[in-house]
Tab-separated table of C-alpha atoms in Angstrom:
chain	number	residue	atom	x	y	z
A	1	HIS	CA	12.480	-64.186	8.800
A	2	PRO	CA	11.532	-65.013	12.372
A	3	GLN	CA	7.953	-64.186	13.292
A	4	ARG	CA	7.475	-66.794	15.992
A	5	GLN	CA	9.684	-67.556	18.956
A	6	LEU	CA	11.678	-64.518	17.921
A	7	THR	CA	13.717	-64.117	21.094
A	8	ASP	CA	14.779	-67.787	20.994
A	9	PHE	CA	15.965	-67.293	17.434
A	10	ILE	CA	17.962	-64.203	18.367
A	11	SER	CA	19.531	-66.018	21.307
A	12	ALA	CA	20.665	-68.875	19.074
A	13	PHE	CA	21.828	-66.548	16.303
A	14	ARG	CA	23.863	-64.519	18.779
A	15	GLU	CA	25.967	-67.574	19.584
A	16	THR	CA	27.045	-68.170	15.974
A	17	GLU	CA	30.548	-67.275	14.817
A	18	THR	CA	29.229	-65.022	12.037
A	19	PHE	CA	26.975	-62.923	14.258
A	20	GLY	CA	29.112	-59.786	13.983
A	21	SER	CA	29.581	-59.912	10.197
A	22	GLU	CA	25.960	-60.783	9.465
A	23	PHE	CA	24.321	-58.457	11.976
A	24	SER	CA	23.697	-55.763	9.336
A	25	SER	CA	21.912	-58.264	7.125
A	26	PHE	CA	19.953	-59.459	10.130
A	27	ILE	CA	18.820	-55.889	10.829
A	28	GLU	CA	17.359	-55.599	7.322
A	29	VAL	CA	14.752	-58.203	8.298
A	30	PHE	CA	13.246	-55.712	10.729
A	31	LEU	CA	13.121	-52.707	8.386
A	32	GLU	CA	10.003	-53.914	6.582
A	33	GLY	CA	6.880	-51.960	7.449
A	34	LEU	CA	8.554	-49.243	9.494
A	35	ILE	CA	7.549	-46.384	7.176
A	36	SER	CA	5.843	-46.576	3.824
A	37	ASN	CA	7.836	-44.822	1.082
A	38	GLU	CA	10.768	-44.661	3.456
A	39	GLY	CA	13.127	-41.896	2.471
A	40	ALA	CA	10.370	-39.939	0.745
A	41	PRO	CA	9.035	-37.529	3.369
A	42	GLY	CA	5.498	-36.277	3.026
A	43	LYS	CA	4.188	-39.463	1.366
A	44	ARG	CA	2.716	-40.807	4.572
A	45	LYS	CA	0.370	-39.137	6.976
A	46	GLY	CA	2.352	-37.919	9.941
A	47	ALA	CA	5.683	-37.881	8.076
A	48	LEU	CA	8.058	-35.152	9.109
A	49	PRO	CA	8.514	-32.082	6.873
A	50	SER	CA	11.813	-31.570	5.114
A	51	LYS	CA	12.553	-28.509	7.238
A	52	LYS	CA	12.658	-28.659	10.995
A	53	LYS	CA	9.919	-26.631	12.646
A	54	LYS	CA	10.899	-23.943	15.071
A	55	ARG	CA	9.868	-24.918	18.573
A	56	THR	CA	8.665	-22.734	21.396
A	57	PRO	CA	9.567	-24.635	24.563
A	58	SER	CA	6.867	-23.104	26.767
A	59	ARG	CA	4.138	-24.153	24.305
A	60	ARG	CA	5.472	-27.612	23.621
A	61	LYS	CA	3.004	-30.480	23.931
A	62	VAL	CA	3.434	-34.170	24.543
A	63	ALA	CA	3.481	-36.070	21.275
A	64	SER	CA	0.406	-38.191	20.690
A	65	VAL	CA	1.093	-41.867	20.120
A	66	VAL	CA	-1.042	-43.434	17.383
A	67	PRO	CA	-2.392	-46.800	18.604
A	68	LEU	CA	-0.604	-49.635	16.846
A	69	ASP	CA	-3.916	-51.263	15.912
A	70	ASP	CA	-4.846	-48.157	13.883
A	71	ASP	CA	-1.972	-48.786	11.483
A	72	PRO	CA	-2.192	-52.336	10.045
A	73	MET	CA	1.138	-51.986	8.227
A	74	ARG	CA	3.070	-51.170	11.397
A	75	LYS	CA	1.130	-53.748	13.417
A	76	LYS	CA	2.507	-56.509	11.163
A	77	ALA	CA	6.036	-55.077	11.012
A	78	PRO	CA	8.735	-57.396	12.424
A	79	ALA	CA	10.022	-54.498	14.546
A	80	ALA	CA	6.565	-54.092	16.105
A	81	ASN	CA	6.562	-57.795	16.971
A	82	LEU	CA	9.962	-57.331	18.569
A	83	VAL	CA	8.785	-54.422	20.741
A	84	ARG	CA	5.680	-56.358	21.783
A	85	GLN	CA	7.780	-59.292	22.948
A	86	LEU	CA	9.968	-56.917	24.958
A	87	LYS	CA	6.852	-55.534	26.659
A	88	TRP	CA	5.435	-58.963	27.452
A	89	GLY	CA	8.627	-60.531	28.774
A	90	CYS	CA	8.866	-58.520	31.978
A	91	GLY	CA	9.328	-59.414	35.634
A	92	GLU	CA	10.130	-62.981	36.585
A	93	SER	CA	9.586	-64.276	33.033
A	94	LEU	CA	12.263	-61.940	31.657
A	95	ASN	CA	15.224	-63.489	29.849
A	96	VAL	CA	17.901	-60.827	30.293
A	97	ASP	CA	20.285	-61.927	27.534
A	98	GLN	CA	17.527	-62.239	24.951
A	99	THR	CA	16.066	-58.885	25.972
A	100	ILE	CA	19.437	-57.170	25.561
A	101	THR	CA	19.856	-58.727	22.114
A	102	CYS	CA	16.387	-57.537	21.088
A	103	ALA	CA	17.252	-54.023	22.264
A	104	ARG	CA	20.443	-54.188	20.224
A	105	VAL	CA	18.375	-54.975	17.121
A	106	LEU	CA	16.253	-51.860	17.723
A	107	CYS	CA	19.443	-49.820	18.076
A	108	GLY	CA	20.711	-51.368	14.850
A	109	ILE	CA	17.590	-50.209	12.997
A	110	ILE	CA	18.324	-46.613	14.001
A	111	GLU	CA	22.084	-46.826	13.499
A	112	ASP	CA	21.541	-48.225	9.989
A	113	ALA	CA	19.776	-44.970	9.079
A	114	SER	CA	22.491	-42.865	10.747
A	115	LYS	CA	25.197	-44.441	8.591
A	116	ARG	CA	23.549	-43.479	5.327
A	117	ALA	CA	24.657	-40.145	3.884
A	118	GLY	CA	22.019	-37.430	3.611
A	119	THR	CA	19.324	-39.439	5.399
A	120	THR	CA	18.256	-37.125	8.227
A	121	ASN	CA	14.614	-37.681	7.307
A	122	LEU	CA	15.129	-41.446	7.247
A	123	LEU	CA	16.607	-41.353	10.747
A	124	ARG	CA	13.716	-39.285	12.083
A	125	GLN	CA	11.148	-41.512	10.390
A	126	ARG	CA	12.584	-44.670	11.904
A	127	GLN	CA	12.779	-43.054	15.317
A	128	GLU	CA	9.169	-41.936	14.951
A	129	SER	CA	8.013	-45.403	13.872
A	130	LEU	CA	9.761	-47.186	16.734
A	131	ASN	CA	8.459	-44.558	19.128
A	132	GLN	CA	4.884	-45.171	17.931
A	133	MET	CA	5.423	-48.906	18.427
A	134	GLY	CA	6.368	-48.340	22.061
A	135	ALA	CA	10.170	-48.506	21.917
A	136	SER	CA	10.517	-45.360	24.054
A	137	ALA	CA	8.470	-46.945	26.833
A	138	VAL	CA	10.584	-50.095	26.630
A	139	ALA	CA	13.811	-48.065	26.815
A	140	LEU	CA	12.651	-46.251	29.960
A	141	ALA	CA	11.501	-49.513	31.566
A	142	MET	CA	14.947	-50.982	30.934
A	143	VAL	CA	16.681	-47.900	32.368
A	144	ALA	CA	14.566	-48.267	35.524
A	145	SER	CA	15.739	-51.867	36.010
A	146	GLU	CA	18.098	-52.779	38.831
A	147	ASN	CA	19.853	-55.271	36.556
A	148	HIS	CA	22.831	-53.260	35.320
A	149	LYS	CA	22.919	-55.003	31.915
A	150	LEU	CA	19.292	-54.117	31.222
A	151	TYR	CA	19.937	-50.607	32.526
A	152	LEU	CA	22.834	-50.100	30.096
A	153	ALA	CA	20.884	-51.565	27.157
A	154	GLY	CA	18.039	-49.167	27.952
A	155	LEU	CA	20.424	-46.203	28.021
A	156	ASN	CA	21.877	-47.189	24.632
A	157	LEU	CA	18.420	-47.581	23.109
A	158	GLY	CA	17.311	-44.257	24.583
A	159	VAL	CA	20.387	-42.460	23.241
A	160	ASP	CA	19.732	-43.818	19.735
A	161	LEU	CA	16.024	-42.967	19.827
A	162	LEU	CA	16.879	-39.399	20.861
A	163	ALA	CA	19.751	-38.961	18.377
A	164	GLY	CA	19.593	-35.795	16.304
A	165	GLY	CA	17.142	-34.074	18.640
A	166	SER	CA	14.026	-36.136	17.973
A	167	TRP	CA	11.341	-34.036	19.665
A	168	GLU	CA	8.700	-36.736	19.082
A	169	VAL	CA	10.678	-39.176	21.224
A	170	GLN	CA	11.494	-36.454	23.759
A	171	SER	CA	7.813	-35.580	24.098
A	172	THR	CA	6.737	-39.198	24.457
A	173	MET	CA	9.378	-39.843	27.102
A	174	TYR	CA	8.376	-36.667	28.920
A	175	GLY	CA	4.775	-37.838	29.065
A	176	LEU	CA	5.816	-41.228	30.423
A	177	LEU	CA	8.259	-39.782	32.956
A	178	GLU	CA	5.952	-37.006	34.108
A	179	SER	CA	3.104	-39.451	34.736
A	180	GLY	CA	5.339	-41.661	36.867
A	181	GLU	CA	3.799	-44.782	35.325
A	182	VAL	CA	6.985	-46.394	33.980
A	183	LYS	CA	7.700	-49.711	35.707
A	184	ALA	CA	11.082	-51.437	35.752
A	185	LEU	CA	11.259	-54.177	33.126
A	186	ASP	CA	12.920	-56.594	35.541
A	187	GLY	CA	10.125	-56.162	38.090
A	188	SER	CA	12.456	-54.616	40.662
A	189	GLY	CA	9.967	-51.864	41.526
A	190	THR	CA	12.372	-48.948	41.061
A	191	THR	CA	11.407	-45.845	39.108
A	192	VAL	CA	13.436	-44.241	36.341
A	193	PHE	CA	14.396	-41.259	38.490
A	194	THR	CA	15.405	-43.246	41.587
A	195	ARG	CA	17.443	-45.616	39.381
A	196	ILE	CA	19.235	-42.742	37.650
A	197	ARG	CA	19.878	-40.950	40.930
A	198	SER	CA	21.383	-44.147	42.320
A	199	ALA	CA	23.575	-44.466	39.212
A	200	LEU	CA	24.805	-40.861	39.457
A	201	ARG	CA	25.779	-41.386	43.082
A	202	LEU	CA	27.400	-44.703	42.225
A	203	SER	CA	29.427	-42.852	39.569
A	204	GLU	CA	30.906	-40.709	42.348
A	205	ARG	CA	31.865	-43.766	44.388
A	206	GLU	CA	33.315	-45.517	41.358
A	207	ILE	CA	35.865	-42.719	40.943
A	208	HIS	CA	37.506	-43.861	44.179
A	209	ARG	CA	36.838	-47.562	43.569
A	210	ARG	CA	38.719	-47.336	40.297
A	211	LYS	CA	41.710	-45.745	42.055
A	212	ALA	CA	41.739	-48.566	44.598
A	213	PHE	CA	41.383	-51.110	41.767
A	214	LEU	CA	44.381	-49.667	39.906
A	215	ALA	CA	46.454	-49.540	43.108
A	216	THR	CA	45.723	-53.219	43.761
A	217	GLN	CA	46.675	-54.111	40.195
A	218	LYS	CA	49.975	-52.277	40.565
A	219	MET	CA	50.798	-54.162	43.757
A	220	GLN	CA	50.006	-57.463	42.059
A	221	ARG	CA	52.187	-56.605	39.067
A	222	ASP	CA	55.090	-55.703	41.342
A	223	SER	CA	54.857	-59.054	43.133
A	224	PHE	CA	53.683	-61.149	40.177
A	225	GLU	CA	56.685	-63.480	40.012
A	226	GLU	CA	56.552	-64.123	43.746
A	227	MET	CA	52.779	-64.723	43.680
A	228	THR	CA	52.926	-67.200	40.794
A	229	LEU	CA	56.044	-69.113	41.866
A	230	GLY	CA	55.381	-72.845	41.593
A	231	LEU	CA	51.898	-72.450	40.110
A	232	SER	CA	50.705	-74.164	36.944
A	233	GLU	CA	50.662	-72.348	33.627
A	234	ALA	CA	46.862	-72.321	33.606
A	235	THR	CA	46.714	-70.657	37.024
A	236	ILE	CA	49.380	-68.132	36.044
A	237	GLU	CA	47.330	-67.240	32.951
A	238	VAL	CA	44.312	-66.527	35.170
A	239	PHE	CA	46.400	-64.167	37.305
A	240	ARG	CA	47.737	-62.477	34.191
A	241	ARG	CA	44.234	-61.853	32.856
A	242	ASP	CA	43.313	-60.218	36.156
A	243	LEU	CA	46.282	-57.884	35.830
A	244	ASP	CA	45.204	-56.847	32.328
A	245	ALA	CA	41.516	-56.429	33.211
A	246	GLU	CA	39.849	-53.043	32.835
A	247	PHE	CA	37.834	-51.490	35.641
A	248	GLU	CA	34.193	-52.459	35.170
A	249	THR	CA	31.629	-49.755	35.831
A	250	LEU	CA	28.097	-50.600	36.880
A	251	ALA	CA	26.949	-46.971	36.694
A	252	HIS	CA	27.999	-46.409	33.054
A	253	PRO	CA	28.232	-42.623	33.578
A	254	CYS	CA	29.114	-41.702	29.989
A	255	SER	CA	26.018	-43.387	28.549
A	256	LEU	CA	23.866	-42.017	31.370
A	257	LEU	CA	25.017	-38.407	31.000
A	258	CYS	CA	24.562	-38.545	27.223
A	259	PHE	CA	21.033	-39.917	27.689
A	260	LEU	CA	20.067	-37.160	30.137
A	261	GLN	CA	21.541	-34.455	27.899
A	262	ARG	CA	19.555	-35.675	24.891
A	263	LEU	CA	16.354	-35.841	26.918
A	264	CYS	CA	16.321	-32.056	27.305
A	265	GLU	CA	18.243	-31.088	24.156
A	266	GLY	CA	16.854	-28.068	22.299
A	267	HIS	CA	15.859	-26.001	25.352
A	268	TYR	CA	13.087	-28.401	26.401
A	269	VAL	CA	12.008	-26.394	29.464
A	270	GLU	CA	9.482	-28.895	30.791
A	271	MET	CA	12.035	-31.708	30.732
A	272	GLN	CA	14.704	-29.462	32.241
A	273	ASP	CA	12.462	-28.768	35.231
A	274	LEU	CA	11.339	-32.400	35.453
A	275	LEU	CA	14.950	-33.544	35.865
A	276	HIS	CA	15.024	-31.417	39.025
A	277	ASP	CA	11.578	-32.098	40.456
A	278	GLN	CA	8.921	-34.738	39.785
A	279	PRO	CA	5.669	-33.406	41.273
A	280	ASN	CA	3.668	-36.545	40.430
A	281	SER	CA	6.101	-38.925	42.146
A	282	LYS	CA	6.031	-40.002	45.779
A	283	VAL	CA	9.755	-39.286	46.044
A	284	SER	CA	11.327	-36.455	44.037
A	285	SER	CA	14.948	-36.719	42.879
A	286	SER	CA	16.979	-33.699	41.757
A	287	LEU	CA	19.142	-35.213	39.047
A	288	VAL	CA	20.456	-31.714	38.314
A	289	SER	CA	21.893	-31.448	41.835
A	290	ASP	CA	23.354	-34.949	41.603
A	291	ALA	CA	24.990	-34.100	38.271
A	292	ALA	CA	26.525	-30.959	39.786
A	293	LEU	CA	27.911	-32.972	42.721
A	294	LEU	CA	29.325	-35.525	40.286
A	295	LEU	CA	31.099	-32.791	38.320
A	296	ILE	CA	32.677	-31.427	41.508
A	297	GLU	CA	33.927	-34.896	42.409
A	298	LEU	CA	35.221	-35.515	38.891
A	299	GLU	CA	37.169	-32.242	38.895
A	300	ALA	CA	38.805	-33.123	42.204
A	301	ASN	CA	39.998	-36.454	40.752
A	302	LEU	CA	40.559	-35.446	37.140
A	303	ASP	CA	42.650	-37.756	34.959
A	304	GLU	CA	42.459	-39.160	31.417
A	305	TYR	CA	39.864	-41.752	32.427
A	306	VAL	CA	37.322	-39.376	33.975
A	307	ALA	CA	37.940	-36.460	31.583
A	308	GLU	CA	35.246	-37.682	29.190
A	309	GLN	CA	32.783	-38.025	32.069
A	310	ALA	CA	33.559	-34.449	33.132
A	311	ARG	CA	32.987	-33.169	29.577
A	312	LEU	CA	29.642	-34.974	29.286
A	313	CYS	CA	28.640	-33.721	32.718
A	314	CYS	CA	29.348	-30.138	31.603
A	315	ASP	CA	27.338	-30.730	28.407
A	316	LEU	CA	24.390	-31.929	30.499
A	317	LEU	CA	24.476	-28.962	32.882
A	318	VAL	CA	24.759	-26.522	29.971
A	319	GLU	CA	21.778	-28.194	28.306
A	320	VAL	CA	19.567	-28.070	31.391
A	321	VAL	CA	20.281	-24.403	32.165
A	322	GLN	CA	20.229	-22.946	28.633
A	323	GLY	CA	16.859	-21.504	27.699
A	324	ASN	CA	15.323	-22.456	31.034
A	325	THR	CA	12.768	-19.663	31.116
A	326	THR	CA	11.366	-20.691	34.503
A	327	GLY	CA	14.712	-19.948	36.170
A	328	VAL	CA	14.424	-23.102	38.269
A	329	ILE	CA	17.669	-24.705	37.128
A	330	ALA	CA	19.786	-21.538	37.537
A	331	THR	CA	18.505	-21.266	41.094
A	332	VAL	CA	19.417	-24.896	41.817
A	333	LEU	CA	22.917	-24.639	40.350
A	334	SER	CA	23.624	-21.379	42.190
A	335	GLU	CA	23.751	-23.415	45.409
A	336	PHE	CA	26.920	-25.154	44.195
A	337	LYS	CA	30.360	-23.572	43.766
A	338	LEU	CA	30.526	-24.561	40.126
A	339	SER	CA	32.481	-21.467	39.093
A	340	GLU	CA	35.445	-22.692	41.155
A	341	THR	CA	35.074	-26.179	39.705
A	342	LEU	CA	34.928	-24.927	36.121
A	343	ASN	CA	37.935	-22.665	36.628
């Protein structure tokens, strides 16, 4: 299995015809060394108990990350090598396509555990291992990137790392976000919160852009024969593909809203408040307010396409207000006429 020039290997492998069918087998290469006695909780120091501990949000602490060098087994794990290469390949030296493929492999490691029946512990153990290797930091750095492909790949990795309410990953991400030290992987200089705020506002604009896009498509369909009269078959085929094209979002609101909801899942009060105000940042962004404004805009333009966005937006707002013992979020949301929107 590839230990050297790993990203080059992945790039070449991705171009093969059998990539889709062999991806599961490819993922197995990276499972070695993630957790000793995987599937047997309690055999390894730091393994999760079989029963989930009851959490008290106000007393919750940031999870401590064990240095990779302190665990020789994980240090040599192929997945650890993969995360290290993602960390090193930032800024101008970043190869976007290879980075996205590497992130997909990390997602595959988690999704492999999710597909196995009765393997809740296995899922949590893999999430914990990848988190200790630095995958959470990589995910946040990708989300902060201006490059929309990296941004989406970071959201997908974050959603998988947080799946099932992984409080270890939540706590690690809280520590990174609260410190304000996360830097965009593409070297763009944006922070996670400013990038997400920009995406939420772009989601509002895309509601109207999609309507204009569909209206233009309809006009082109109505005049298709006239537009293509006398053109070659190849040119006509290009026009036809344009008519069948789906609206492309750069904000990816569904993935974004799911990511934000999972960040504060389980009445994580500190994260709930952090999504509204970032005291350690030069510029504070109220993502809660932006989410409320997005929901209002979605309701005013509700159709089959945006219905899922509206549902996820409601899930997020419910998650940030439930169990918020500080009362901060309820105060923020009271400024919006959400009762009329929800009715």
